[in-house]
Amino acid sequence: MRYRTLLFTTPALATLLSLSACGSEQAADSPRDTASGTTTVQPTRSPADQLTVEVRASAKATPKTWTLTCDPAGGDHPEAAKACAALSKAQDPFKPISPQQICTEIYGGPQEAKVKGTWRGRQVDTGFTRKNGCELHRWDQVAPLFGDTPKGN
């Protein structure tokens, strides 16, 4: 019986001692607050969200173009905060419609938009239209991104 106790106690004690040493090392590149003895770790910021938005009233119309940055909202977009909020709320705002997706044949207008840049660390280069129900839904999810969309000619 005594040997069984040693058989189980020794590994448990070794594990306990090794775990007690965890977390005792200081972060090498972190600033140290000498007054309180604590270490501060700063999170790494992801690349800034920066987009160029081009909106046309129709395929042949002169485009309106502006830039948008988010986190914080800025750029020369007329309503940057609203546009950033709409993008943040959308599930995957730049995901194109699948070719297998069945869409209603509801025409929403000739407006078109192109968006290029970076969103949440990923490259964006996509277009938006209002030519069917799926594209209308996609457009409406992020409508503030397109500002005061001009009416088609």
PDB file of C-alpha atoms in Angstrom, residues 1-126:
ATOM      1  CA  MET A   1       0.000   0.000   0.000  1.00  0.00           C
ATOM      2  CA  ARG A   2       2.851   2.355   0.847  1.00  0.00           C
ATOM      3  CA  TYR A   3       4.422   1.834  -2.594  1.00  0.00           C
ATOM      4  CA  ARG A   4       1.140   2.703  -4.335  1.00  0.00           C
ATOM      5  CA  THR A   5       0.931   5.974  -2.434  1.00  0.00           C
ATOM      6  CA  LEU A   6       4.471   6.871  -3.508  1.00  0.00           C
ATOM      7  CA  LEU A   7       3.665   5.802  -7.061  1.00  0.00           C
ATOM      8  CA  PHE A   8       0.814   8.323  -7.310  1.00  0.00           C
ATOM      9  CA  THR A   9       2.131  11.047  -5.009  1.00  0.00           C
ATOM     10  CA  THR A  10       5.515  11.566  -6.675  1.00  0.00           C
ATOM     11  CA  PRO A  11       4.218  12.410 -10.193  1.00  0.00           C
ATOM     12  CA  ALA A  12       1.473  14.597  -8.728  1.00  0.00           C
ATOM     13  CA  LEU A  13       4.001  16.519  -6.628  1.00  0.00           C
ATOM     14  CA  ALA A  14       6.314  16.966  -9.629  1.00  0.00           C
ATOM     15  CA  THR A  15       3.422  18.307 -11.723  1.00  0.00           C
ATOM     16  CA  LEU A  16       2.372  20.694  -8.981  1.00  0.00           C
ATOM     17  CA  LEU A  17       5.898  22.079  -8.600  1.00  0.00           C
ATOM     18  CA  SER A  18       6.351  22.557 -12.338  1.00  0.00           C
ATOM     19  CA  LEU A  19       3.005  24.366 -12.639  1.00  0.00           C
ATOM     20  CA  SER A  20       3.851  26.720  -9.807  1.00  0.00           C
ATOM     21  CA  ALA A  21       6.760  28.027 -11.869  1.00  0.00           C
ATOM     22  CA  CYS A  22       4.499  28.955 -14.812  1.00  0.00           C
ATOM     23  CA  GLY A  23       4.019  32.649 -15.395  1.00  0.00           C
ATOM     24  CA  SER A  24       6.937  33.767 -13.288  1.00  0.00           C
ATOM     25  CA  GLU A  25       9.016  35.010 -16.209  1.00  0.00           C
ATOM     26  CA  GLN A  26       8.749  38.622 -17.372  1.00  0.00           C
ATOM     27  CA  ALA A  27       7.763  39.480 -20.941  1.00  0.00           C
ATOM     28  CA  ALA A  28      11.034  40.400 -22.636  1.00  0.00           C
ATOM     29  CA  ASP A  29       9.797  43.295 -24.782  1.00  0.00           C
ATOM     30  CA  SER A  30       7.043  44.609 -22.510  1.00  0.00           C
ATOM     31  CA  PRO A  31       7.375  47.849 -20.579  1.00  0.00           C
ATOM     32  CA  ARG A  32       7.580  47.349 -16.820  1.00  0.00           C
ATOM     33  CA  ASP A  33       5.941  49.555 -14.243  1.00  0.00           C
ATOM     34  CA  THR A  34       8.608  49.595 -11.550  1.00  0.00           C
ATOM     35  CA  ALA A  35       6.349  51.234  -8.973  1.00  0.00           C
ATOM     36  CA  SER A  36       3.790  48.444  -8.919  1.00  0.00           C
ATOM     37  CA  GLY A  37       5.990  45.643 -10.259  1.00  0.00           C
ATOM     38  CA  THR A  38       3.530  44.825 -13.051  1.00  0.00           C
ATOM     39  CA  THR A  39       4.154  44.280 -16.735  1.00  0.00           C
ATOM     40  CA  THR A  40       1.943  45.904 -19.373  1.00  0.00           C
ATOM     41  CA  VAL A  41       1.423  44.106 -22.662  1.00  0.00           C
ATOM     42  CA  GLN A  42       0.128  46.248 -25.533  1.00  0.00           C
ATOM     43  CA  PRO A  43      -2.049  44.463 -28.107  1.00  0.00           C
ATOM     44  CA  THR A  44      -0.825  44.479 -31.668  1.00  0.00           C
ATOM     45  CA  ARG A  45      -3.072  46.629 -33.860  1.00  0.00           C
ATOM     46  CA  SER A  46      -4.333  45.137 -37.085  1.00  0.00           C
ATOM     47  CA  PRO A  47      -3.827  47.067 -40.300  1.00  0.00           C
ATOM     48  CA  ALA A  48      -6.095  50.076 -40.577  1.00  0.00           C
ATOM     49  CA  ASP A  49      -9.313  49.630 -42.518  1.00  0.00           C
ATOM     50  CA  GLN A  50      -8.913  51.819 -45.582  1.00  0.00           C
ATOM     51  CA  LEU A  51     -11.232  51.722 -48.574  1.00  0.00           C
ATOM     52  CA  THR A  52     -11.672  53.659 -51.798  1.00  0.00           C
ATOM     53  CA  VAL A  53     -15.327  53.823 -52.834  1.00  0.00           C
ATOM     54  CA  GLU A  54     -16.431  54.729 -56.361  1.00  0.00           C
ATOM     55  CA  VAL A  55     -20.160  55.139 -57.017  1.00  0.00           C
ATOM     56  CA  ARG A  56     -21.844  55.748 -60.398  1.00  0.00           C
ATOM     57  CA  ALA A  57     -25.453  56.637 -61.149  1.00  0.00           C
ATOM     58  CA  SER A  58     -25.164  54.336 -64.187  1.00  0.00           C
ATOM     59  CA  ALA A  59     -22.436  52.496 -66.089  1.00  0.00           C
ATOM     60  CA  LYS A  60     -21.658  55.579 -68.236  1.00  0.00           C
ATOM     61  CA  ALA A  61     -22.044  58.255 -65.531  1.00  0.00           C
ATOM     62  CA  THR A  62     -19.153  60.149 -63.972  1.00  0.00           C
ATOM     63  CA  PRO A  63     -18.227  58.460 -60.675  1.00  0.00           C
ATOM     64  CA  LYS A  64     -18.197  59.983 -57.214  1.00  0.00           C
ATOM     65  CA  THR A  65     -15.083  58.770 -55.405  1.00  0.00           C
ATOM     66  CA  TRP A  66     -13.999  59.058 -51.795  1.00  0.00           C
ATOM     67  CA  THR A  67     -11.864  57.314 -49.215  1.00  0.00           C
ATOM     68  CA  LEU A  68     -13.033  55.759 -45.989  1.00  0.00           C
ATOM     69  CA  THR A  69     -11.040  54.706 -42.966  1.00  0.00           C
ATOM     70  CA  CYS A  70     -12.548  52.974 -39.963  1.00  0.00           C
ATOM     71  CA  ASP A  71     -11.368  52.593 -36.393  1.00  0.00           C
ATOM     72  CA  PRO A  72     -11.458  55.589 -36.128  1.00  0.00           C
ATOM     73  CA  ALA A  73     -13.888  56.681 -38.839  1.00  0.00           C
ATOM     74  CA  GLY A  74     -12.394  59.156 -41.274  1.00  0.00           C
ATOM     75  CA  GLY A  75     -11.352  59.890 -44.820  1.00  0.00           C
ATOM     76  CA  ASP A  76     -13.286  62.188 -47.129  1.00  0.00           C
ATOM     77  CA  HIS A  77     -16.431  60.017 -47.075  1.00  0.00           C
ATOM     78  CA  PRO A  78     -19.479  62.260 -46.425  1.00  0.00           C
ATOM     79  CA  GLU A  79     -20.768  60.055 -43.561  1.00  0.00           C
ATOM     80  CA  ALA A  80     -17.766  58.010 -42.475  1.00  0.00           C
ATOM     81  CA  ALA A  81     -19.137  56.956 -39.083  1.00  0.00           C
ATOM     82  CA  LYS A  82     -22.387  55.608 -40.589  1.00  0.00           C
ATOM     83  CA  ALA A  83     -20.495  53.781 -43.330  1.00  0.00           C
ATOM     84  CA  CYS A  84     -18.120  52.146 -40.830  1.00  0.00           C
ATOM     85  CA  ALA A  85     -21.038  51.145 -38.595  1.00  0.00           C
ATOM     86  CA  ALA A  86     -22.861  49.529 -41.545  1.00  0.00           C
ATOM     87  CA  LEU A  87     -19.735  47.612 -42.558  1.00  0.00           C
ATOM     88  CA  SER A  88     -19.150  46.419 -38.997  1.00  0.00           C
ATOM     89  CA  LYS A  89     -22.746  45.266 -38.673  1.00  0.00           C
ATOM     90  CA  ALA A  90     -22.770  43.304 -41.962  1.00  0.00           C
ATOM     91  CA  GLN A  91     -21.799  39.621 -41.720  1.00  0.00           C
ATOM     92  CA  ASP A  92     -19.347  39.559 -44.641  1.00  0.00           C
ATOM     93  CA  PRO A  93     -19.894  42.866 -46.446  1.00  0.00           C
ATOM     94  CA  PHE A  94     -17.661  42.209 -49.457  1.00  0.00           C
ATOM     95  CA  LYS A  95     -18.523  38.585 -50.168  1.00  0.00           C
ATOM     96  CA  PRO A  96     -19.768  38.273 -53.750  1.00  0.00           C
ATOM     97  CA  ILE A  97     -23.006  36.532 -54.651  1.00  0.00           C
ATOM     98  CA  SER A  98     -22.447  32.864 -55.515  1.00  0.00           C
ATOM     99  CA  PRO A  99     -23.158  31.983 -59.162  1.00  0.00           C
ATOM    100  CA  GLN A 100     -25.355  29.119 -57.858  1.00  0.00           C
ATOM    101  CA  GLN A 101     -27.480  31.515 -55.762  1.00  0.00           C
ATOM    102  CA  ILE A 102     -31.057  31.799 -57.006  1.00  0.00           C
ATOM    103  CA  CYS A 103     -32.066  35.476 -57.041  1.00  0.00           C
ATOM    104  CA  THR A 104     -35.348  37.239 -57.664  1.00  0.00           C
ATOM    105  CA  GLU A 105     -35.485  39.282 -60.850  1.00  0.00           C
ATOM    106  CA  ILE A 106     -36.134  42.569 -59.092  1.00  0.00           C
ATOM    107  CA  TYR A 107     -34.330  45.468 -60.758  1.00  0.00           C
ATOM    108  CA  GLY A 108     -33.266  48.158 -58.297  1.00  0.00           C
ATOM    109  CA  GLY A 109     -31.671  50.623 -60.677  1.00  0.00           C
ATOM    110  CA  PRO A 110     -28.563  51.208 -62.772  1.00  0.00           C
ATOM    111  CA  GLN A 111     -26.330  52.334 -59.894  1.00  0.00           C
ATOM    112  CA  GLU A 112     -22.935  50.670 -59.589  1.00  0.00           C
ATOM    113  CA  ALA A 113     -20.132  50.846 -57.056  1.00  0.00           C
ATOM    114  CA  LYS A 114     -16.587  49.591 -56.769  1.00  0.00           C
ATOM    115  CA  VAL A 115     -14.753  49.182 -53.473  1.00  0.00           C
ATOM    116  CA  LYS A 116     -11.012  48.591 -53.144  1.00  0.00           C
ATOM    117  CA  GLY A 117      -8.667  48.578 -50.179  1.00  0.00           C
ATOM    118  CA  THR A 118      -8.330  46.743 -46.889  1.00  0.00           C
ATOM    119  CA  TRP A 119     -11.070  45.656 -44.488  1.00  0.00           C
ATOM    120  CA  ARG A 120     -10.214  43.816 -41.256  1.00  0.00           C
ATOM    121  CA  GLY A 121      -6.772  42.942 -42.569  1.00  0.00           C
ATOM    122  CA  ARG A 122      -8.070  41.443 -45.839  1.00  0.00           C
ATOM    123  CA  GLN A 123      -7.732  42.851 -49.350  1.00  0.00           C
ATOM    124  CA  VAL A 124     -10.971  44.053 -50.927  1.00  0.00           C
ATOM    125  CA  ASP A 125     -11.623  44.534 -54.644  1.00  0.00           C
ATOM    126  CA  THR A 126     -15.305  44.077 -55.410  1.00  0.00           C
TER     127      THR A 126
END
